[in-house]
mmCIF file of C-alpha atoms in Angstrom:
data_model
loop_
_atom_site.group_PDB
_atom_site.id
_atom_site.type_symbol
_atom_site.label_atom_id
_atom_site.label_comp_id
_atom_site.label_asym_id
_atom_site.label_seq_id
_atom_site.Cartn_x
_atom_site.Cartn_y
_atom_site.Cartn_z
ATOM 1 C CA UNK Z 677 175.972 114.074 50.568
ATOM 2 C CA UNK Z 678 178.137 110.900 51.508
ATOM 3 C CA UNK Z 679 176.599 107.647 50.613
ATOM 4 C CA UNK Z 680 177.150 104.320 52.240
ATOM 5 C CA UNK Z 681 176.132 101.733 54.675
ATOM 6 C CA UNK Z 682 174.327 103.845 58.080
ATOM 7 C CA UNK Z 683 174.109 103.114 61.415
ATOM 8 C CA UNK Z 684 170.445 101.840 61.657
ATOM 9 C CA UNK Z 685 168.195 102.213 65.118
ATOM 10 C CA UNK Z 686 165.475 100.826 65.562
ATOM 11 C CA UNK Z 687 163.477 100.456 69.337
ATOM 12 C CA UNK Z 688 160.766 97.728 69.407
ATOM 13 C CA UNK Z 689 158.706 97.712 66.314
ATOM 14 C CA UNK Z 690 161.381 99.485 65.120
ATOM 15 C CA UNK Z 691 163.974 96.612 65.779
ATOM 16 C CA UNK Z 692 162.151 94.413 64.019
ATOM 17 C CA UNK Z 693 162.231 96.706 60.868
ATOM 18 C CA UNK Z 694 166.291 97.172 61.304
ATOM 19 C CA UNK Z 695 166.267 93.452 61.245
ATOM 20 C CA UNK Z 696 164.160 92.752 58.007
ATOM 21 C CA UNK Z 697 166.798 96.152 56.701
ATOM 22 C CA UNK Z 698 170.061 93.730 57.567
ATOM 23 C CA UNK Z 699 168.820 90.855 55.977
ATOM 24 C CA UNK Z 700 167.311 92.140 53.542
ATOM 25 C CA UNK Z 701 169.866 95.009 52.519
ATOM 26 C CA UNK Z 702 173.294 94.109 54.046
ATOM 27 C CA UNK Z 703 175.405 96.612 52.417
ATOM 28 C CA UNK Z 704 173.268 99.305 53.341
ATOM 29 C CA UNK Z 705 173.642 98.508 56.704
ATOM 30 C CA UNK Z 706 176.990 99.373 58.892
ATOM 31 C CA UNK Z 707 175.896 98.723 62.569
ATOM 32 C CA UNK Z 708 172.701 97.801 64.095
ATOM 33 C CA UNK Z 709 171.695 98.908 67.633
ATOM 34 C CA UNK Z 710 168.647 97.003 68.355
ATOM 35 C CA UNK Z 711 166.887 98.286 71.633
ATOM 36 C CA UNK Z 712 164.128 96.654 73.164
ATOM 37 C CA UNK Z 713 163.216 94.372 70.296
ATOM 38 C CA UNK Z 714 163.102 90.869 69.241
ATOM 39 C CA UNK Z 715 162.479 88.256 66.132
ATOM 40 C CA UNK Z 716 159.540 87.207 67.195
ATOM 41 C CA UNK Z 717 158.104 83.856 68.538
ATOM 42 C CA UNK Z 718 161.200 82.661 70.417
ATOM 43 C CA UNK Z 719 159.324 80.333 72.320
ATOM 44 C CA UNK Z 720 156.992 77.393 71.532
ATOM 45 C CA UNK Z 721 155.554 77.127 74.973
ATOM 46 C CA UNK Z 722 154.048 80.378 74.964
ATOM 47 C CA UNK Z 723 150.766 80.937 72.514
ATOM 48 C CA UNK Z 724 151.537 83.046 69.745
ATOM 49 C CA UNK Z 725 148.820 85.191 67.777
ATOM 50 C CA UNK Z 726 149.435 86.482 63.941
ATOM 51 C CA UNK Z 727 146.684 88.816 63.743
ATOM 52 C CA UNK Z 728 145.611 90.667 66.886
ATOM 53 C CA UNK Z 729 146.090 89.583 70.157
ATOM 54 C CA UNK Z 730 143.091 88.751 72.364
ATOM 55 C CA UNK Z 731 144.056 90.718 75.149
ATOM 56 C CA UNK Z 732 144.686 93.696 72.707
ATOM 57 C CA UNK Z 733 141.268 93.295 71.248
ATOM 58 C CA UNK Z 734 139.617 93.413 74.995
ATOM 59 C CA UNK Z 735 141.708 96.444 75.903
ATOM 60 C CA UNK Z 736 140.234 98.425 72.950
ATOM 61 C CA UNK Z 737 136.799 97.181 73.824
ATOM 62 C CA UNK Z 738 136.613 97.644 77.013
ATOM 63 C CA UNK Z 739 138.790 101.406 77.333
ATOM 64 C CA UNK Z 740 138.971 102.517 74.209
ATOM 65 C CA UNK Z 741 141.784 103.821 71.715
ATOM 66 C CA UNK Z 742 142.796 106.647 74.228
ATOM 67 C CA UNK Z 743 142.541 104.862 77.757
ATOM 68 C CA UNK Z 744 144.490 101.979 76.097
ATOM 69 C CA UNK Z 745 147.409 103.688 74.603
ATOM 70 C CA UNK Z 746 147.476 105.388 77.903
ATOM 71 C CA UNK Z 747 147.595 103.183 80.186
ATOM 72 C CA UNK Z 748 149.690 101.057 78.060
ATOM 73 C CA UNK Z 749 152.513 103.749 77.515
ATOM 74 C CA UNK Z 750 152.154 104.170 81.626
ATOM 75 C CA UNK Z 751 152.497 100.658 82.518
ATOM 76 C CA UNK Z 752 154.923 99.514 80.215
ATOM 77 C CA UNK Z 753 157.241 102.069 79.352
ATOM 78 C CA UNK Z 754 158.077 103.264 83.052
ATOM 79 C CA UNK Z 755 159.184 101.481 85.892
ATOM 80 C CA UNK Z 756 156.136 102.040 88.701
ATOM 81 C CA UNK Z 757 159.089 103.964 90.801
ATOM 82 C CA UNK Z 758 160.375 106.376 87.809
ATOM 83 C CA UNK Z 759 156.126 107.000 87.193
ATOM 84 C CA UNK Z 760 155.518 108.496 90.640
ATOM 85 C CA UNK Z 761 158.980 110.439 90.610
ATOM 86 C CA UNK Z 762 158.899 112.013 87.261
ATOM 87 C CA UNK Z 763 154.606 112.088 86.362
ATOM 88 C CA UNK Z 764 154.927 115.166 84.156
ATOM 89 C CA UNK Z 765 157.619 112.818 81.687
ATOM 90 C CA UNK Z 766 154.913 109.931 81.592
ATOM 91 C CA UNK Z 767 152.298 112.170 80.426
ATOM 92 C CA UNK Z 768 154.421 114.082 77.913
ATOM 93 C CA UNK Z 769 155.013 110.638 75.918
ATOM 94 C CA UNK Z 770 151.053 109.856 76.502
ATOM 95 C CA UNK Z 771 150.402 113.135 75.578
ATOM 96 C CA UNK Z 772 152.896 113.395 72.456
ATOM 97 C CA UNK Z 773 151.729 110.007 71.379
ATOM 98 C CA UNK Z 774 148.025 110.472 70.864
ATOM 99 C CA UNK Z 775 148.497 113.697 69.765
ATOM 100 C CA UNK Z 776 150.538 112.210 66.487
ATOM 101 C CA UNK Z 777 148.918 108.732 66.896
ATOM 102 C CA UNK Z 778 148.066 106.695 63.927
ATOM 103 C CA UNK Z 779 144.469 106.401 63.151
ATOM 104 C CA UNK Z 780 142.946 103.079 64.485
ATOM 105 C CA UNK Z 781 143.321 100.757 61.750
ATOM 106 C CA UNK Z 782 146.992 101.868 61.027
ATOM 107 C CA UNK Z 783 147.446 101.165 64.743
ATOM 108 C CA UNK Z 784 145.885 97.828 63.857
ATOM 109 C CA UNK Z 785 147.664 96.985 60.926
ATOM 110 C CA UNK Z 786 151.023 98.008 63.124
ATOM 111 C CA UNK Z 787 149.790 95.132 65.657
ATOM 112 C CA UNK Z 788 149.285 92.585 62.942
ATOM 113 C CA UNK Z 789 152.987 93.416 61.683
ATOM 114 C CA UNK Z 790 154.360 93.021 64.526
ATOM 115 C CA UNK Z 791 152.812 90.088 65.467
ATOM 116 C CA UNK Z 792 153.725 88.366 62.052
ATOM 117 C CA UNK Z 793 157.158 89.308 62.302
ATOM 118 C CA UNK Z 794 159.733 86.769 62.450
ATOM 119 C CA UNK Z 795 163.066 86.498 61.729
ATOM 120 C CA UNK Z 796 164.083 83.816 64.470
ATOM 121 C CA UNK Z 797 165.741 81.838 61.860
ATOM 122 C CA UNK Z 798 167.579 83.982 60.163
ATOM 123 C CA UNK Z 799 169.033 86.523 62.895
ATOM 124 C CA UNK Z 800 172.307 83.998 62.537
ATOM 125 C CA UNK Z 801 172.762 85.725 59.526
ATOM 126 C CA UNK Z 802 173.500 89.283 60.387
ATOM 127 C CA UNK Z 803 176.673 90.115 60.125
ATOM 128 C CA UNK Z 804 176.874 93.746 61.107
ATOM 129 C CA UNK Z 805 178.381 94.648 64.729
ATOM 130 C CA UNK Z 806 175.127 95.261 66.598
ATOM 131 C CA UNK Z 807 174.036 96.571 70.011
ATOM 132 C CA UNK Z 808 171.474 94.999 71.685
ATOM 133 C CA UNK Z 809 170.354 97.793 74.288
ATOM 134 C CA UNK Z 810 167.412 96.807 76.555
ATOM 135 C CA UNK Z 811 166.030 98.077 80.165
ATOM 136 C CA UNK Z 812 166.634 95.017 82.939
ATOM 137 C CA UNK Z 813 162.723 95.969 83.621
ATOM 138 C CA UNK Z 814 161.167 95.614 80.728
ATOM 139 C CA UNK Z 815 159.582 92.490 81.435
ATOM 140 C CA UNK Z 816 155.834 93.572 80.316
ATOM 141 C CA UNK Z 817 154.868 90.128 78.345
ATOM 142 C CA UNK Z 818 152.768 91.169 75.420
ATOM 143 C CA UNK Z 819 151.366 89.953 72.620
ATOM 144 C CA UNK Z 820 154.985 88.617 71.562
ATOM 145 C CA UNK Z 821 156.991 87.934 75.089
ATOM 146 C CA UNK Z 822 159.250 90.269 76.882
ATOM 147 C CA UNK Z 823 161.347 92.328 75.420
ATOM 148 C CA UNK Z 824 163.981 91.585 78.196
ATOM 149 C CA UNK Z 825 163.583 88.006 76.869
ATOM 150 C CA UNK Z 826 163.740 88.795 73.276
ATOM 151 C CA UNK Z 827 166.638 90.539 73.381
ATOM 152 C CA UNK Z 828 168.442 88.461 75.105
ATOM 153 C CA UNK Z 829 167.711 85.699 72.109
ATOM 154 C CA UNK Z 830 168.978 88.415 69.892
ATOM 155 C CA UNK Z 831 172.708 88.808 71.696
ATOM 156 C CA UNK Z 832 172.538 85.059 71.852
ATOM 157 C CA UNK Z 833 172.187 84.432 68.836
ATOM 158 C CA UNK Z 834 173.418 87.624 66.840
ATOM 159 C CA UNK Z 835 177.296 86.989 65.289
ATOM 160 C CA UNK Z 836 178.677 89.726 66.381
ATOM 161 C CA UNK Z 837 176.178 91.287 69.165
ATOM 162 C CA UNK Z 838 177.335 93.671 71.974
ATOM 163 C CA UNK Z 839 174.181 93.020 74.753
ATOM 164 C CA UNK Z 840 173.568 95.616 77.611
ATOM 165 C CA UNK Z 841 171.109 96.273 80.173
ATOM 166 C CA UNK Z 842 169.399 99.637 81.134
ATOM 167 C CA UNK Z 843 169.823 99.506 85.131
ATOM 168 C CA UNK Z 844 165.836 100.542 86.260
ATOM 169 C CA UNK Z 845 164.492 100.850 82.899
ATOM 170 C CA UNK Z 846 161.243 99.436 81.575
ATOM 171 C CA UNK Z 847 160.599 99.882 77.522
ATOM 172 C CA UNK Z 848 160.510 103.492 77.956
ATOM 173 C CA UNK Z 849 164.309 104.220 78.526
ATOM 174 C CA UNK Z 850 165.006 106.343 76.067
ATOM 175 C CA UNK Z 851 162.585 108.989 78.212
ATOM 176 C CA UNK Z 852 163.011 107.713 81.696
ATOM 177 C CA UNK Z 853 167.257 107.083 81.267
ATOM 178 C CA UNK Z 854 168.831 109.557 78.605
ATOM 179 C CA UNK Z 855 171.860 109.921 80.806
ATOM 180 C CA UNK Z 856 172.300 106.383 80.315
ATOM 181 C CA UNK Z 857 171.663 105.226 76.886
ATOM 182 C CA UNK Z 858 172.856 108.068 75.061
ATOM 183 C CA UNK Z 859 176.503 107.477 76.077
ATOM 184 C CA UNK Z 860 176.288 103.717 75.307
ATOM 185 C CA UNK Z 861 174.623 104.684 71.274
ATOM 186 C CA UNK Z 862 177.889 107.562 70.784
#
């Protein structure tokens, strides 16, 4: 098999990991298409949790595991418009998520990472051409901003960063947009 620097993908959580892989491991890293993700606290206005965020904690409490990833997945990765056109999609990713979802406290521990990312200081130093690739609707402001907002830090502040909306698409483009975004990552 060929070795070499890849093309590295990462959306949201996943973004963040393709980030730590380009700083950490440069060589092993040709392009970067970063969709729907950020560095982390971008913003000193907002309040900014390392461990779990309240809001998550209440969620859990108050649904439960199931109801939460649910109506998470529903509200955040689908435009309210692409939801009541296309159900059957929505509940194929809720569906296909719980039925491969991580146990509780690997969920948890996936919170906690992602809330104690941050490479906001060192994004400057990425050299690799990347695509930023985010939905112009995924405003959802979680436990670490928008991702509409953090990505747009990203092309801002990226070297060499190529940054493009998702016309209609909330975090959830890849599902609710393929005829978009697979063109733009070919």
């Amino acid at each position: 098999l060929p070795r070499g620097p890849a093309h590295v993908l990462g959306h949201s959580m996943g973004g963040r990991v393709a980030l730590e892989v380009a700083l950490d491991e440069p060589d092993a890293v040709r392009r970067l298409v970063l969709a729907a993700s950020g560095p982390g606290p971008i913003r000193a206005d907002l309040p900014h949790y390392t461990g779990i965020p309240p809001a998550t904690c209440l969620a859990l409490v108050e649904k439960g595991y199931q109801r939460m990833m649910a109506d998470q997945i529903r509200a955040t990765f689908f435009t309210p418009e692409f939801a009541a056109e296309d159900p059957a999609t929505v509940q194929w990713l809720i569906d296909a998520f719980w039925q491969d979802r991580p146990q509780l406290p690997e969920y948890l521990k996936h919170v906690c990472a992602r809330q104690g990312h941050d490479t906001v200081a060192r994004v400057g130093e990425i050299g690799q051409p990347t695509l930023v690739l985010v939905g112009d609707r995924d405003t959802h402001a979680g436990g670490t901003g928008s991702h509409l907002e953090q990505s747009g830090y990203l092309a801002d502040h990226l070297p060499d960063a190529d940054f493009q909306l998702v016309p209609g698409g909330a975090h959830g483009y890849f599902w609710s947009h393929p005829d978009l975004v697979v063109p733009r990552l070919v």
